[in-house]
PDB file of C-alpha atoms in Angstrom:
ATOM      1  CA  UNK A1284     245.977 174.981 -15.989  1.00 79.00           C
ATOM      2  CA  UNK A1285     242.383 176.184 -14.520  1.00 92.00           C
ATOM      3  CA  UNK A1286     242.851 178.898 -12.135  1.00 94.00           C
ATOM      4  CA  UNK A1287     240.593 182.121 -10.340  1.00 96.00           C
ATOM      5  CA  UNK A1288     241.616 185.551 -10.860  1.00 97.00           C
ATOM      6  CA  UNK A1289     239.969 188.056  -8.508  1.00 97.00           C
ATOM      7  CA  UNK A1290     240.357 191.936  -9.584  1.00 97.00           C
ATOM      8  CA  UNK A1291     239.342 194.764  -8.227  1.00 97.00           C
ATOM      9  CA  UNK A1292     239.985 198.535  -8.423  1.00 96.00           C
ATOM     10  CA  UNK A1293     242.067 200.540  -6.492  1.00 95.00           C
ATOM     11  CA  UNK A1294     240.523 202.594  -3.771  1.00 90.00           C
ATOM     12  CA  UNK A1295     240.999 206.133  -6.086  1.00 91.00           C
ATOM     13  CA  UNK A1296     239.596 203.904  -9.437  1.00 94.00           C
ATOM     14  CA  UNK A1297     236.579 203.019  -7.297  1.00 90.00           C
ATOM     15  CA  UNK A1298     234.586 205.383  -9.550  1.00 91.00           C
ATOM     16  CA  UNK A1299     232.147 202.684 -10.348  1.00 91.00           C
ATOM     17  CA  UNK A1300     231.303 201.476  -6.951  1.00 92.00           C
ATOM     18  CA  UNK A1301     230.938 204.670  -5.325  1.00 93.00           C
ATOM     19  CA  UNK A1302     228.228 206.064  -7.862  1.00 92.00           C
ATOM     20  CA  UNK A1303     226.384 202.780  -8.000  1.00 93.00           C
ATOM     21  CA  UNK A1304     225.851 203.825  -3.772  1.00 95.00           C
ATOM     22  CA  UNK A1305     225.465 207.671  -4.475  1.00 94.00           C
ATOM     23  CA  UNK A1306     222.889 206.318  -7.531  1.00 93.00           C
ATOM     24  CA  UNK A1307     221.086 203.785  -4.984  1.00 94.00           C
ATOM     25  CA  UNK A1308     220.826 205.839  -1.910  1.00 94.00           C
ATOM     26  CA  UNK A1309     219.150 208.492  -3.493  1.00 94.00           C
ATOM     27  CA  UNK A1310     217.116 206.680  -6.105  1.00 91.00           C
ATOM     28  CA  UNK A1311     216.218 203.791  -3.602  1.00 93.00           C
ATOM     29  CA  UNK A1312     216.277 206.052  -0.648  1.00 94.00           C
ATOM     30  CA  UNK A1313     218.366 203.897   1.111  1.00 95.00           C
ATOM     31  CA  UNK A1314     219.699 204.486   4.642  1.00 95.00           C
ATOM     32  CA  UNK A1315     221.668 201.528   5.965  1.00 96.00           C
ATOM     33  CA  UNK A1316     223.579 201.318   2.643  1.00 96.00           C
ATOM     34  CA  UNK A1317     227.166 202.295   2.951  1.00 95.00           C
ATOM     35  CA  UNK A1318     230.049 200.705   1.344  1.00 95.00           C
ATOM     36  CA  UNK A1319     229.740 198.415  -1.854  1.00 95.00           C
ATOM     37  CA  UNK A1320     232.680 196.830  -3.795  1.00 96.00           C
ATOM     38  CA  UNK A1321     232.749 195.291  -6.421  1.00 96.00           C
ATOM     39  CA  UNK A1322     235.230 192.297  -7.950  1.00 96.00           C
ATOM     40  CA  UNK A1323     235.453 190.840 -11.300  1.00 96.00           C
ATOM     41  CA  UNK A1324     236.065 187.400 -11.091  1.00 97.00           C
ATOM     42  CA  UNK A1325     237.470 184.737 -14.068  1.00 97.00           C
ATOM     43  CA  UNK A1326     237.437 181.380 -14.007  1.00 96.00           C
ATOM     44  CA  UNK A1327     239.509 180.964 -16.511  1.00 96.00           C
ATOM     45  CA  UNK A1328     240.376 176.960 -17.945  1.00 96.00           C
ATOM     46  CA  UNK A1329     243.263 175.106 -20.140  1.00 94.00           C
ATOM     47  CA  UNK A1330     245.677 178.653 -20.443  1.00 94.00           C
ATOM     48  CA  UNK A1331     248.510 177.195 -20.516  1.00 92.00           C
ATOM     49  CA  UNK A1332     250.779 177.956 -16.764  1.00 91.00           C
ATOM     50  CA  UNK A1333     253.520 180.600 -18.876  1.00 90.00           C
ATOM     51  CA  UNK A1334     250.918 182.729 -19.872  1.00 93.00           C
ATOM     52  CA  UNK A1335     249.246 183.256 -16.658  1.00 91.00           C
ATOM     53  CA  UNK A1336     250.836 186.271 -15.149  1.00 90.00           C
ATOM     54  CA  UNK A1337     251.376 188.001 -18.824  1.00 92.00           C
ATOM     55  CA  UNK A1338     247.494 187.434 -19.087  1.00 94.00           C
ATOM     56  CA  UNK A1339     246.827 188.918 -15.000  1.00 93.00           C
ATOM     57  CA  UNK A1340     248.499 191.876 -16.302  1.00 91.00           C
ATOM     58  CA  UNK A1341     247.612 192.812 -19.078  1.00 91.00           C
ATOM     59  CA  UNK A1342     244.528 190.600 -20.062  1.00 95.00           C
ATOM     60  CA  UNK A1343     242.227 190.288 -16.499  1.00 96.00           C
ATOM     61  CA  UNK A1344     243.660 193.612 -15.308  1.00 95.00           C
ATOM     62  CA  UNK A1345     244.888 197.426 -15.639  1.00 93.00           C
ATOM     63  CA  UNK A1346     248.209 197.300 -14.257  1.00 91.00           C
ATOM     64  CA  UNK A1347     247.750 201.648 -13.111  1.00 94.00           C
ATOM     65  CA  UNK A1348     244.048 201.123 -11.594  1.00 96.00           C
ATOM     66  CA  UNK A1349     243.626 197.457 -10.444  1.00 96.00           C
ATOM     67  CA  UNK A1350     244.685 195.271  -7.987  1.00 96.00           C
ATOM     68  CA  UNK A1351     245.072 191.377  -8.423  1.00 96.00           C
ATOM     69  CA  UNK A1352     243.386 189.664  -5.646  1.00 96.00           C
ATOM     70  CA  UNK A1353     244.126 186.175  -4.152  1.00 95.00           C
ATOM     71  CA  UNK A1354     241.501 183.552  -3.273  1.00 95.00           C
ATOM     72  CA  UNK A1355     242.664 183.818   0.839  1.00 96.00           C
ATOM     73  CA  UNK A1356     242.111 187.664   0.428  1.00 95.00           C
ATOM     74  CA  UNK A1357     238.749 187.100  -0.758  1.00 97.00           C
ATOM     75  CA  UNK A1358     237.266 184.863   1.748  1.00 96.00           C
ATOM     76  CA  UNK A1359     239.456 186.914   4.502  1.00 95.00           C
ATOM     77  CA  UNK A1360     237.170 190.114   3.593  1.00 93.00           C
ATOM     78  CA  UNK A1361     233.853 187.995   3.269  1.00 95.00           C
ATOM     79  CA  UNK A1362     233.261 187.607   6.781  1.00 93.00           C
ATOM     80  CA  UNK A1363     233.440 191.821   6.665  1.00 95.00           C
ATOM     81  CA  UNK A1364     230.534 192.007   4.359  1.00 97.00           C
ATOM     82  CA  UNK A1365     227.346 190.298   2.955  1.00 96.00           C
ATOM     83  CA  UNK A1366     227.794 189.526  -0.316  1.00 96.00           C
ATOM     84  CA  UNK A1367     226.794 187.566  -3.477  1.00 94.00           C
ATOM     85  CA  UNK A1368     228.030 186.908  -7.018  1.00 91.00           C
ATOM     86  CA  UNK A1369     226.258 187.144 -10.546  1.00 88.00           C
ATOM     87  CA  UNK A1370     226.935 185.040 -13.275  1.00 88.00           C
ATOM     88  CA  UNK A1371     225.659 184.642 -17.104  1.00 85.00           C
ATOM     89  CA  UNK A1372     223.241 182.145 -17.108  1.00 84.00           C
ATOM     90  CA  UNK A1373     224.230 179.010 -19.086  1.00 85.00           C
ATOM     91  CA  UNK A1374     224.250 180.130 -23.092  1.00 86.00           C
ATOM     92  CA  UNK A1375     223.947 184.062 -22.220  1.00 87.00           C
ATOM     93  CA  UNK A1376     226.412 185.302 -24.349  1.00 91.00           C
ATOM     94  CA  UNK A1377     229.274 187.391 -22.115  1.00 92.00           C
ATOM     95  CA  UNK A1378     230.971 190.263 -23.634  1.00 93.00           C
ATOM     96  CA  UNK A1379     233.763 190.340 -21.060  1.00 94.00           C
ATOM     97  CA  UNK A1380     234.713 186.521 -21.167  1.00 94.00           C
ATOM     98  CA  UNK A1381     234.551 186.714 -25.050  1.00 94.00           C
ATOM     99  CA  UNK A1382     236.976 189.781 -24.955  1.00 95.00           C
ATOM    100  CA  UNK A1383     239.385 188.035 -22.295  1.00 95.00           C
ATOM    101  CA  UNK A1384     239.415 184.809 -24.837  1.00 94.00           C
ATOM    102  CA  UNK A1385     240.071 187.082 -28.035  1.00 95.00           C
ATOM    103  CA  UNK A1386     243.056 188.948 -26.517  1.00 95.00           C
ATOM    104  CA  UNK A1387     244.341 185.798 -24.233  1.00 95.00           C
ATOM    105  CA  UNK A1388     244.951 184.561 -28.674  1.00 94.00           C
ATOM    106  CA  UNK A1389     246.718 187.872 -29.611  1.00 93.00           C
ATOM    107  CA  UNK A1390     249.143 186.322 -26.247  1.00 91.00           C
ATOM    108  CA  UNK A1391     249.374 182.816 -28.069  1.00 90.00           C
ATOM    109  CA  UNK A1392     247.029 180.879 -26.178  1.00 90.00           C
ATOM    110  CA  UNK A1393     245.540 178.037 -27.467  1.00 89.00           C
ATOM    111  CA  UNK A1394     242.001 178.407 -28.870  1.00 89.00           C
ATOM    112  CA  UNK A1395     240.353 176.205 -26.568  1.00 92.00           C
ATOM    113  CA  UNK A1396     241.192 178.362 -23.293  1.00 94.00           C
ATOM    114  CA  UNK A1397     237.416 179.041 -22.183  1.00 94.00           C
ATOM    115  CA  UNK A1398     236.825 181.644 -19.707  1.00 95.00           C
ATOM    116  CA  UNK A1399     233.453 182.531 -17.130  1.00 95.00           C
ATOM    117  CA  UNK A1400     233.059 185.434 -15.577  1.00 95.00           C
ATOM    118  CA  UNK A1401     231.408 186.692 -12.441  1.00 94.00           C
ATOM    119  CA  UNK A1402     230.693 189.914 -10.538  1.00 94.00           C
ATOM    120  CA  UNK A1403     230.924 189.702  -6.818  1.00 95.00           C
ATOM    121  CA  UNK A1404     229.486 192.429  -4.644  1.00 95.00           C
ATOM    122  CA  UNK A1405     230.268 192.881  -1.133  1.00 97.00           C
ATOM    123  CA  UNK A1406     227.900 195.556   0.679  1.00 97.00           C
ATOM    124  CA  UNK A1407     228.667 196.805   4.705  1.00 96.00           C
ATOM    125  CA  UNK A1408     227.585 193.706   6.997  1.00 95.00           C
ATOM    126  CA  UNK A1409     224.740 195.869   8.464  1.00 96.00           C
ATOM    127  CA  UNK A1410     222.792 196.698   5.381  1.00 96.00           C
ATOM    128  CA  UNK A1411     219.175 196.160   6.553  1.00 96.00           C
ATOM    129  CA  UNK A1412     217.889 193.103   4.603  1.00 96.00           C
ATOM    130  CA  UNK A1413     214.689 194.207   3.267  1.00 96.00           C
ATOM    131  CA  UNK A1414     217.279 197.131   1.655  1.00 96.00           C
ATOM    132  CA  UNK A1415     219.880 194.666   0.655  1.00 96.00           C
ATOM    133  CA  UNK A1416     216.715 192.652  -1.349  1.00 95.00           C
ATOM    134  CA  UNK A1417     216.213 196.265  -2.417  1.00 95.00           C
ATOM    135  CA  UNK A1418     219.707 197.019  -3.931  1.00 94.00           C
ATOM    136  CA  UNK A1419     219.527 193.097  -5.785  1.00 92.00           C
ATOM    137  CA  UNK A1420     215.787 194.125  -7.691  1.00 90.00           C
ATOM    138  CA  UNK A1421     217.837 197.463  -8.332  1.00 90.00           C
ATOM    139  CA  UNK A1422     220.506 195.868  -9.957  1.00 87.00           C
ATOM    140  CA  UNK A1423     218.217 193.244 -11.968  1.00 82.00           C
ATOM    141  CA  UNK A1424     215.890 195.712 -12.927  1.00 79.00           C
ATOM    142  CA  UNK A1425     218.759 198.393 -14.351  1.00 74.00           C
ATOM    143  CA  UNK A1426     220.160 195.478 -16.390  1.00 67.00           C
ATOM    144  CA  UNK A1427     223.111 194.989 -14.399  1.00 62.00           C
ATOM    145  CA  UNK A1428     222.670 191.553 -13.712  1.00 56.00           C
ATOM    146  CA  UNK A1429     219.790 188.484 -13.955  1.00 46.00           C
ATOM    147  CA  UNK A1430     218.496 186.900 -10.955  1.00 38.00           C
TER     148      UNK A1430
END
């Protein structure tokens, strides 16, 4: 079974998102920057269907900080922000997909499960766009992602 799995943390495990604005706004010297969150998304393929909510809850997720996200709450919040996702590029080794796969085995998954992972950011709608190109450079340059 291929399937999506959208997480995100809850609104007082945000920790990450908040600083990356507080770091931004005053690095960057942004003014129009406001709200960013960010979800971990896994595409994950051949898991077989009876390990799939054992693996969103204890695998893809933190049962205390995160919540699971479906695909309709997703593209209900995009039209609230402007966003984009970052991937590995093809044969760029990903620490988080290879540490979903090794502990997806300690469930008794099959060894050919193969997981992808992405990071999708969703910043307030009215972000000027010469900032929003801004907070993208930002996040290349500090390693966070590759353009």
């Amino acid at each position: 079974m291929d399937k999506r799995i959208f997480v995100e943390k809850k609104a007082n495990f945000g920790i990450k998102s908040e600083s990356l604005v507080k770091e931004m706004t005053h690095n960057l010297q942004l003014s129009t920057l406001k709200d960013l969150r960010l979800i971990q998304v896994y595409d994950v393929f051949g898991l077989a269907e009876d390990l799939f909510e054992r693996a969103e809850k204890h695998v893809f997720s933190e049962q205390v900080t995160d919540n699971i996200l479906t695909e309709a709450d997703v593209l209900a919040e995009l039209d609230n922000y402007i966003f984009f996702a970052v991937e590995s590029l093809p044969g760029q080794f990903d620490q988080r997909a290879a540490s979903a796969q090794e502990a997806l085995l300690l469930l008794g998954s099959a060894s050919d499960v193969v997981i992808t992972t992405a990071q999708l950011y969703l910043l307030n709608k009215d972000i000027a766009t010469t900032e929003l190109e801004t907070v993208k450079h930002y996040l290349h340059r500090t390693g966070r992602f590759q353009i």
